[in-house]
mmCIF file with all atom_site columns, C-alpha atoms in Angstrom:
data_model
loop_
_atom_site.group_PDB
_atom_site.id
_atom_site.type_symbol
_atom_site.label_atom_id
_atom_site.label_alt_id
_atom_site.label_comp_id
_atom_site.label_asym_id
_atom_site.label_entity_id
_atom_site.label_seq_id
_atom_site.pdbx_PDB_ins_code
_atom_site.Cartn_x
_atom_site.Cartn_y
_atom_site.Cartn_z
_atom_site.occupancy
_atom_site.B_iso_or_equiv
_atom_site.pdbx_formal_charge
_atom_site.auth_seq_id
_atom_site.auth_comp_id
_atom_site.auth_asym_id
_atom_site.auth_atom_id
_atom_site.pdbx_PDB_model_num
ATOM 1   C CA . UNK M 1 1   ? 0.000  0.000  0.000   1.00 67.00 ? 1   UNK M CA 1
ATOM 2   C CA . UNK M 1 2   ? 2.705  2.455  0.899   1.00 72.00 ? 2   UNK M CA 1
ATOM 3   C CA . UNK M 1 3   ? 4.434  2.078  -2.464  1.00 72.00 ? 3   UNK M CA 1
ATOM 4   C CA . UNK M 1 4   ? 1.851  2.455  -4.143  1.00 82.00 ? 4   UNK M CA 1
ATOM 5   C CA . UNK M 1 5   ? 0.709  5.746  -2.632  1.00 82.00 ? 5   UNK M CA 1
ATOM 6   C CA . UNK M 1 6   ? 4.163  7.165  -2.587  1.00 82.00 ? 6   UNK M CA 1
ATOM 7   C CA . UNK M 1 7   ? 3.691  6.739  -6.794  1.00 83.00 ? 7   UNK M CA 1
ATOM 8   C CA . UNK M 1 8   ? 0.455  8.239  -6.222  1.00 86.00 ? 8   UNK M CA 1
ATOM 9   C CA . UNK M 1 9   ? 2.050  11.149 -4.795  1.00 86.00 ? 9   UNK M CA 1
ATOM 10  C CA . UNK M 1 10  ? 4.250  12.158 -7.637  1.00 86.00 ? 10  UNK M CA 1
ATOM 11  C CA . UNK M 1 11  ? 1.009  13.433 -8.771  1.00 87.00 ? 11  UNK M CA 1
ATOM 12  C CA . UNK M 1 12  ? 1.187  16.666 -6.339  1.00 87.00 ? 12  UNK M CA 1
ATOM 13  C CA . UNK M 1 13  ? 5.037  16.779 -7.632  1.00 86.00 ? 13  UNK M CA 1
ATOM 14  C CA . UNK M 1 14  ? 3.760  17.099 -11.396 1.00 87.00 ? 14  UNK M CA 1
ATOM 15  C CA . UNK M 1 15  ? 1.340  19.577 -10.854 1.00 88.00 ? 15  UNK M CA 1
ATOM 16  C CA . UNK M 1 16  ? 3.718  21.837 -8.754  1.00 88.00 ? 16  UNK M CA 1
ATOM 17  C CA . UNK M 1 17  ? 6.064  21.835 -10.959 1.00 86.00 ? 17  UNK M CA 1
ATOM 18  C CA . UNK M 1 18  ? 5.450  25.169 -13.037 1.00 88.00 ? 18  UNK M CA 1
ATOM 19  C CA . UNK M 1 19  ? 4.928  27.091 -9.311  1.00 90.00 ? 19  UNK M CA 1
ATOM 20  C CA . UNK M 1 20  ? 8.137  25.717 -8.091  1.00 88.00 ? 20  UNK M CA 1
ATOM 21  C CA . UNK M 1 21  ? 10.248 26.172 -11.490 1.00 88.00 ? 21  UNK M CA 1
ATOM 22  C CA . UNK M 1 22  ? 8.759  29.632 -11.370 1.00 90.00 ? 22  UNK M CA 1
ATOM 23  C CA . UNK M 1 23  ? 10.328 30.360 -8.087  1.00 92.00 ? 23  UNK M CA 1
ATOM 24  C CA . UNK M 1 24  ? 13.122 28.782 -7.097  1.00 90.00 ? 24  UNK M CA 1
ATOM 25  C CA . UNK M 1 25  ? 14.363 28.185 -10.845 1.00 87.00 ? 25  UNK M CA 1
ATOM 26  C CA . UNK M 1 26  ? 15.236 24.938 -12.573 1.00 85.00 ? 26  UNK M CA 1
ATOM 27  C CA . UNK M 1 27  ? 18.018 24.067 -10.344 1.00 84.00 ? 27  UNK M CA 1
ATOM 28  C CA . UNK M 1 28  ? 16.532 25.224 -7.128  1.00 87.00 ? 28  UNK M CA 1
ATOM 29  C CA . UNK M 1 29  ? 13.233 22.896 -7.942  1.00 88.00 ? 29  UNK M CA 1
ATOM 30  C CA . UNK M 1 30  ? 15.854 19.848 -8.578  1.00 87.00 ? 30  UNK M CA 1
ATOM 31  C CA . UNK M 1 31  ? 17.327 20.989 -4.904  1.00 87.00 ? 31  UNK M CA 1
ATOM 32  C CA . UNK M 1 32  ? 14.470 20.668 -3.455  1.00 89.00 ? 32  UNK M CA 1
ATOM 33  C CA . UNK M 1 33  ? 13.790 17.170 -4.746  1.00 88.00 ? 33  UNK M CA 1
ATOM 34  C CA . UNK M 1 34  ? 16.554 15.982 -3.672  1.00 87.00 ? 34  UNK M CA 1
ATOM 35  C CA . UNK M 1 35  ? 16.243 17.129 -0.077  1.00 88.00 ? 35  UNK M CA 1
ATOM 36  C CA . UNK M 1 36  ? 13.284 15.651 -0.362  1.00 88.00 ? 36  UNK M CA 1
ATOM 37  C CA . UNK M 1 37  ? 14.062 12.313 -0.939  1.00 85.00 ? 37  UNK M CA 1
ATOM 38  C CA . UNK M 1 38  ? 17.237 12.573 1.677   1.00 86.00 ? 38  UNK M CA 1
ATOM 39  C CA . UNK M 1 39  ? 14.909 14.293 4.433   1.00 86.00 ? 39  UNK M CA 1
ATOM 40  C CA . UNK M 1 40  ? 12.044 10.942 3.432   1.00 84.00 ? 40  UNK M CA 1
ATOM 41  C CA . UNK M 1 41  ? 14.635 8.297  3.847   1.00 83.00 ? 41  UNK M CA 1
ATOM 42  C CA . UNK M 1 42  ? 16.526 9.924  6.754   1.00 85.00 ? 42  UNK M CA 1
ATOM 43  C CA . UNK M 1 43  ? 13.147 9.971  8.807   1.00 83.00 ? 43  UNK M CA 1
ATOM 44  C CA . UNK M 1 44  ? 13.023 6.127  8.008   1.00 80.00 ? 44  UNK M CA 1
ATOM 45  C CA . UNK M 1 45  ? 16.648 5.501  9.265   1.00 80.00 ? 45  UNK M CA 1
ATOM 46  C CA . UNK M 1 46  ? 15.853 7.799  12.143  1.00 76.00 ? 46  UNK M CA 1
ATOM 47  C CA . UNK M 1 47  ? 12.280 7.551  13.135  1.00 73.00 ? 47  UNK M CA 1
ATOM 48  C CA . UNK M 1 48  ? 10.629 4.253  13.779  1.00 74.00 ? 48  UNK M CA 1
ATOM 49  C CA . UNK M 1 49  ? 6.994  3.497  12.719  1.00 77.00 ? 49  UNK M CA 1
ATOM 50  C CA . UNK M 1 50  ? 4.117  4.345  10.667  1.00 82.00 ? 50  UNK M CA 1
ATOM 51  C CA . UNK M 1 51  ? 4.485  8.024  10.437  1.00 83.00 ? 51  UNK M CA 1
ATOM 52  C CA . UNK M 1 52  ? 8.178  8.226  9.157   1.00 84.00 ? 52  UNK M CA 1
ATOM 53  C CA . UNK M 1 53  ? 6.807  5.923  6.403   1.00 84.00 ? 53  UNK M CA 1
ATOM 54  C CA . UNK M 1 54  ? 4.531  8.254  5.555   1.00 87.00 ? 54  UNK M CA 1
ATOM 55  C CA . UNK M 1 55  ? 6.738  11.243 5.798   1.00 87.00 ? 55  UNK M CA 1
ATOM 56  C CA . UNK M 1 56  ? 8.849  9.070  3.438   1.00 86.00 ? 56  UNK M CA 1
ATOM 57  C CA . UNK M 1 57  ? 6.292  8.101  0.908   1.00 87.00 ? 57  UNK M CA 1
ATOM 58  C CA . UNK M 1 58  ? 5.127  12.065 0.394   1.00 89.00 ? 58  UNK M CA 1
ATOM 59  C CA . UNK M 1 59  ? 8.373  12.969 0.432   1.00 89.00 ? 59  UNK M CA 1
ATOM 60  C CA . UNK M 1 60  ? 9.857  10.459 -2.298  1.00 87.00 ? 60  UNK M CA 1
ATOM 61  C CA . UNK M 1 61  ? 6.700  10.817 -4.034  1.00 88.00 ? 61  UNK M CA 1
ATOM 62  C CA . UNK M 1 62  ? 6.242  14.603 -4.258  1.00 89.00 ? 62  UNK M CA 1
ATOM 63  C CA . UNK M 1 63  ? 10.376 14.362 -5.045  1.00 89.00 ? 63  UNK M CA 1
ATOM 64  C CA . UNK M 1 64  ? 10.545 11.776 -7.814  1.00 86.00 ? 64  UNK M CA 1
ATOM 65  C CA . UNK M 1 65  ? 6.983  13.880 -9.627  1.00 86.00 ? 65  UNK M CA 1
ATOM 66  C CA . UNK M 1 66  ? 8.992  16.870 -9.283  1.00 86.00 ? 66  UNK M CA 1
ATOM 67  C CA . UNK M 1 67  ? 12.649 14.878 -10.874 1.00 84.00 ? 67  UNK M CA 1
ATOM 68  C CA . UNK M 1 68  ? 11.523 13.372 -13.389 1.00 79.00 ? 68  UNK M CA 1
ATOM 69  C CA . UNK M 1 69  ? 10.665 16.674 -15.887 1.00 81.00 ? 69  UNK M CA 1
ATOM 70  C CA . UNK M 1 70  ? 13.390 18.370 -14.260 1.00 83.00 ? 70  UNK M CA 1
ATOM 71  C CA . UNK M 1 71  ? 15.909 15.954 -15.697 1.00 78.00 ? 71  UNK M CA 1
ATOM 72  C CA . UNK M 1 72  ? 15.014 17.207 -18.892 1.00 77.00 ? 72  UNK M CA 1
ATOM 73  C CA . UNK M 1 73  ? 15.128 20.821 -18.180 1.00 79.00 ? 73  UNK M CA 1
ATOM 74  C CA . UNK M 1 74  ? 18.552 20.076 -16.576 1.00 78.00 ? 74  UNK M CA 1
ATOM 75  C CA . UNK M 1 75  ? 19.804 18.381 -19.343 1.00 76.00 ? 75  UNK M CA 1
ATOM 76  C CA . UNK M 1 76  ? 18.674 21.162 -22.304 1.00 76.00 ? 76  UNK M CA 1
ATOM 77  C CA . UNK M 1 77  ? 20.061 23.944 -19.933 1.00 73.00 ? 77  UNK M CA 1
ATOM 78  C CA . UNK M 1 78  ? 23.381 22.183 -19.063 1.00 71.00 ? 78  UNK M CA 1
ATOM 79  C CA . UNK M 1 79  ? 24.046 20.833 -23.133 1.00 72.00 ? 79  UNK M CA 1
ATOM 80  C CA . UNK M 1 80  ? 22.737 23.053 -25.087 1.00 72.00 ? 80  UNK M CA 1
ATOM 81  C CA . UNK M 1 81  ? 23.052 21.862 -28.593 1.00 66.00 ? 81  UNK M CA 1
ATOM 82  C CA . UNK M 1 82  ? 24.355 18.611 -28.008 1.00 70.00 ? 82  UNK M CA 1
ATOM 83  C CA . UNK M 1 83  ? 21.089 17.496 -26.168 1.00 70.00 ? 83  UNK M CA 1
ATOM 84  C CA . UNK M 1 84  ? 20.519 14.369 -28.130 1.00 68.00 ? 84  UNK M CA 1
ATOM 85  C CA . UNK M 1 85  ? 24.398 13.061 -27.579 1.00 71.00 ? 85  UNK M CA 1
ATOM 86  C CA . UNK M 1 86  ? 24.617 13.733 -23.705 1.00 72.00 ? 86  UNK M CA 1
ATOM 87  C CA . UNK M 1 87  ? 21.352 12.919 -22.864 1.00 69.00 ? 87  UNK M CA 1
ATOM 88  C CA . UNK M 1 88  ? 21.639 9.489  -24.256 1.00 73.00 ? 88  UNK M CA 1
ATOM 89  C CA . UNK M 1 89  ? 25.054 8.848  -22.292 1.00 73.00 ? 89  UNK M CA 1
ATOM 90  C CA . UNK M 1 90  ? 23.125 10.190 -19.227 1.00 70.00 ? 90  UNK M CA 1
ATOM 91  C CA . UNK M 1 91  ? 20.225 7.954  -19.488 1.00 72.00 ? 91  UNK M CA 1
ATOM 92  C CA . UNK M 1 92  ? 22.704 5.233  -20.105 1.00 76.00 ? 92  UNK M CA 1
ATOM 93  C CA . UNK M 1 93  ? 25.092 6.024  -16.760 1.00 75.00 ? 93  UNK M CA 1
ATOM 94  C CA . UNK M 1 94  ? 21.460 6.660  -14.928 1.00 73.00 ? 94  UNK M CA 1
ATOM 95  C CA . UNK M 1 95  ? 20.522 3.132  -16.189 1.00 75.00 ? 95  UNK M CA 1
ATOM 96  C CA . UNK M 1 96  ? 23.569 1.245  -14.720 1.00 76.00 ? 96  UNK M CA 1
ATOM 97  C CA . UNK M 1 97  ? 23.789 3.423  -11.437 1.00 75.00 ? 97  UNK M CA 1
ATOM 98  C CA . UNK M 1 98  ? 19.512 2.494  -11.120 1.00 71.00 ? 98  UNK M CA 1
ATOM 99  C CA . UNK M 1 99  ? 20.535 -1.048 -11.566 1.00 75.00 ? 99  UNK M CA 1
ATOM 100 C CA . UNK M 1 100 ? 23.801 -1.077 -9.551  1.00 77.00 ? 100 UNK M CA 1
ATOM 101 C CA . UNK M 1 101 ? 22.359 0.728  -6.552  1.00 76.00 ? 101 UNK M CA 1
ATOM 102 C CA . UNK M 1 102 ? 19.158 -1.560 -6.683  1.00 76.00 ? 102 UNK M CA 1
ATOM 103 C CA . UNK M 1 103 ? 21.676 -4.371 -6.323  1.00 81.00 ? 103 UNK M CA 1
ATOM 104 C CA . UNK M 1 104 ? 23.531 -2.940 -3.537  1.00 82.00 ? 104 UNK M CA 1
ATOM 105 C CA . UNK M 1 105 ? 21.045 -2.015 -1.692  1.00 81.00 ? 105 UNK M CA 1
ATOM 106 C CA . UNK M 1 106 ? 19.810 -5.313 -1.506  1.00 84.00 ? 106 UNK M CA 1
ATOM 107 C CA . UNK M 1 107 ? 22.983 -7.044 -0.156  1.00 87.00 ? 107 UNK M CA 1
ATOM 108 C CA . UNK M 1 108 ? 23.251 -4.219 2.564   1.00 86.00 ? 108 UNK M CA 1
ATOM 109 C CA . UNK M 1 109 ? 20.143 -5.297 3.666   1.00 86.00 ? 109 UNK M CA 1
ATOM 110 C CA . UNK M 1 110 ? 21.285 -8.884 3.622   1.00 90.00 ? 110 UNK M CA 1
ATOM 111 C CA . UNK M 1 111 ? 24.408 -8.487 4.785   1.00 90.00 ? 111 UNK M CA 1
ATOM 112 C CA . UNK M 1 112 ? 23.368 -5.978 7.693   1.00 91.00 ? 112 UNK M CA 1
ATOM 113 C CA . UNK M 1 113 ? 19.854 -7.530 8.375   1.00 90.00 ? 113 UNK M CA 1
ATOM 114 C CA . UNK M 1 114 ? 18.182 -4.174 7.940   1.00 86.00 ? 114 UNK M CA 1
ATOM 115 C CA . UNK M 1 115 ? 17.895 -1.233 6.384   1.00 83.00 ? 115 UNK M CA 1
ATOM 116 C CA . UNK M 1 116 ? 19.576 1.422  8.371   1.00 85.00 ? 116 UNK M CA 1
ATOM 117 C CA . UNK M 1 117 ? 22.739 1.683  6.189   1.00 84.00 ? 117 UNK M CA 1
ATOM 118 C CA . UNK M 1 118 ? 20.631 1.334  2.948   1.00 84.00 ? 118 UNK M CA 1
ATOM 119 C CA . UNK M 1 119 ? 18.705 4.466  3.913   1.00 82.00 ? 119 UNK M CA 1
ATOM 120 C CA . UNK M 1 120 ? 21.577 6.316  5.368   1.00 84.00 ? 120 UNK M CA 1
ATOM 121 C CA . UNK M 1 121 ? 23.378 5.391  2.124   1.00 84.00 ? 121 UNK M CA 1
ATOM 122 C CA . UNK M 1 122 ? 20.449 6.934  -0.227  1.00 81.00 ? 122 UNK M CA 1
ATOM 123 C CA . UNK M 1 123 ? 20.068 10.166 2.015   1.00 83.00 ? 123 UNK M CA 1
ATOM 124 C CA . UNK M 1 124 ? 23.945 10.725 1.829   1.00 85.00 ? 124 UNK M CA 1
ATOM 125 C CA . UNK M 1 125 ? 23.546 9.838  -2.078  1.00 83.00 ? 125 UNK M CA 1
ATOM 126 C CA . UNK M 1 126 ? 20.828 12.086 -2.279  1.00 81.00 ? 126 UNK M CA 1
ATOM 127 C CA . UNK M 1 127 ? 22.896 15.026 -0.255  1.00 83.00 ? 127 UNK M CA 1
ATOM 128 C CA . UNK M 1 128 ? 25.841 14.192 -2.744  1.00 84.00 ? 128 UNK M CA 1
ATOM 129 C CA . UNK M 1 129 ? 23.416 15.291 -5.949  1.00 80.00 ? 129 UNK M CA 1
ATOM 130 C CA . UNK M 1 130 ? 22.098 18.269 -3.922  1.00 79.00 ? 130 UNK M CA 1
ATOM 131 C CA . UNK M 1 131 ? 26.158 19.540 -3.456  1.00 82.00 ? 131 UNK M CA 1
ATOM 132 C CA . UNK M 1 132 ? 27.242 18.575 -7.213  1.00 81.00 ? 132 UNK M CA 1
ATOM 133 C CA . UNK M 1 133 ? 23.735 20.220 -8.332  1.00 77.00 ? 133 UNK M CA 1
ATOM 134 C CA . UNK M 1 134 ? 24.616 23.713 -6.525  1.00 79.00 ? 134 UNK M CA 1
ATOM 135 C CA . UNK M 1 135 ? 28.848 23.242 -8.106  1.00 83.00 ? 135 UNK M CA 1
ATOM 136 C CA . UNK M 1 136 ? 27.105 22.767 -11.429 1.00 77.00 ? 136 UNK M CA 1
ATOM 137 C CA . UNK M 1 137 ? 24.743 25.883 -11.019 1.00 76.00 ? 137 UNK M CA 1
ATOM 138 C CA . UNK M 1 138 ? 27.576 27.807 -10.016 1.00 80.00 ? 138 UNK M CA 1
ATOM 139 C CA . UNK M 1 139 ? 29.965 26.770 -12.820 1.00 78.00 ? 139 UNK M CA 1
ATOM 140 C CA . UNK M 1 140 ? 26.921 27.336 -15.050 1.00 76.00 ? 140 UNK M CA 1
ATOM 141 C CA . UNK M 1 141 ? 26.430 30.673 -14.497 1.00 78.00 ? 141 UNK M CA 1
ATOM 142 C CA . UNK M 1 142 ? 30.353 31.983 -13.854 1.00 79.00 ? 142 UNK M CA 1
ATOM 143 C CA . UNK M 1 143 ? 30.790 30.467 -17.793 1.00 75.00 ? 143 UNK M CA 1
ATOM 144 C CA . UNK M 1 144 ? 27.426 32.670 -18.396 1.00 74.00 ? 144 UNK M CA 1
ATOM 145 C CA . UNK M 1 145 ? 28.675 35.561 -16.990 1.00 78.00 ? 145 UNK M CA 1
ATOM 146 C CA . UNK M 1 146 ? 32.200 34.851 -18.272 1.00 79.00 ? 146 UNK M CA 1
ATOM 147 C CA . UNK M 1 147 ? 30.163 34.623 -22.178 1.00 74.00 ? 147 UNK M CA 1
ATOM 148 C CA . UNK M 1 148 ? 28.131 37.916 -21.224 1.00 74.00 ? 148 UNK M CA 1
ATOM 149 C CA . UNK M 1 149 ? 31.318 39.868 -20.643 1.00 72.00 ? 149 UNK M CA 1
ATOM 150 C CA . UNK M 1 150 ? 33.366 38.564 -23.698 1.00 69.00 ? 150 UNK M CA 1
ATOM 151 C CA . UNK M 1 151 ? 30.573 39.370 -25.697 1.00 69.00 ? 151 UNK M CA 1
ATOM 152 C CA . UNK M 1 152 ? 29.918 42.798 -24.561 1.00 64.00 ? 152 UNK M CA 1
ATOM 153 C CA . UNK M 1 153 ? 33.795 43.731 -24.802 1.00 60.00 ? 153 UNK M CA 1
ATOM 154 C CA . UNK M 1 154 ? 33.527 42.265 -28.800 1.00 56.00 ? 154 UNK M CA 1
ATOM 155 C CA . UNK M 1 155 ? 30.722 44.958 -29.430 1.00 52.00 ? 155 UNK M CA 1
ATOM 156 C CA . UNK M 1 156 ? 32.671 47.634 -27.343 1.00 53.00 ? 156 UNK M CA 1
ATOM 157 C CA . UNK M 1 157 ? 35.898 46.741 -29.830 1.00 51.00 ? 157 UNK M CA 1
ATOM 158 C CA . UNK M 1 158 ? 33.499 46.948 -32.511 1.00 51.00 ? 158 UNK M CA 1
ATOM 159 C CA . UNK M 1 159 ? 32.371 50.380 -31.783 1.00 51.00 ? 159 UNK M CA 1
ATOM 160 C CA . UNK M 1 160 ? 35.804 51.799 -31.436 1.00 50.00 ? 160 UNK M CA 1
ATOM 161 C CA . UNK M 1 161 ? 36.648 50.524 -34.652 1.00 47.00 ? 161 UNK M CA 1
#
């Protein structure tokens, strides 16, 4: 039941997409869904019973509605014209990583004989994408500035001319 209502509730994510890419930005949506999905699973490895699994399944769910477009908007922003190249090796590394994780997940659970490091493992995954997110956003926007001001002294050697 809980799985299936934490798909339910990437509903809610969908829909507030536009409000939250209005606000925050691109990047600063994609933030927020991934301190989503760390503060979800931390509450399971820290809380115990129903209501962290709830917490977790809005959470997750609002955060994986939200991801899923964003990847796209990520993508287009951080590519540019070589969209179609980079997005397929993305979807590719995403693939493996999907499939690796899934598998190590599973024998930390075995090997540990519960979940506690699985969950502490996504959170600090999830934590990970949030800091790499922000170093892209600011590399992102130093080369944009960086383009801005090349561009503006080309028209200024222009006029002199």
């Amino acid at each position: 039941a809980l799985g299936g209502a934490r798909g339910l509730m990437q509903i809610p994510g969908r829909l507030m997409l536009t409000p939250l890419t209005g606000w925050l930005g691109v990047h600063g949506a994609q933030l927020l869904s991934y301190a989503l999905v760390a503060a979800g699973a931390s509450a399971l490895v820290f809380a115990d019973g129903l209501v962290a699994a709830w917490f977790f399944v809005v959470a997750a769910g609002v955060a994986i509605g939200l991801s899923s477009p964003l990847g796209g908007l990520l993508s287009a922003e951080a590519y540019g014209a070589r969209l179609g190249t980079f997005s397929g090796m993305q979807t590719a590394a995403t693939s493996v990583a999907s499939a690796g994780g899934a598998w190590l997940a599973g024998v930390a659970v075995d090997r540990t004989g519960g979940y506690g490091l699985t969950l502490a493992g996504i959170a600090v995954l999830e934590a990970g994408a949030d800091a790499s997110l922000l170093w892209q956003r600011r590399a992102l926007r130093a080369a944009q500035r960086s383009m801005a001001g090349a561009t503006a002294g080309g028209a200024e050697a222009g006029d002199a001319g």
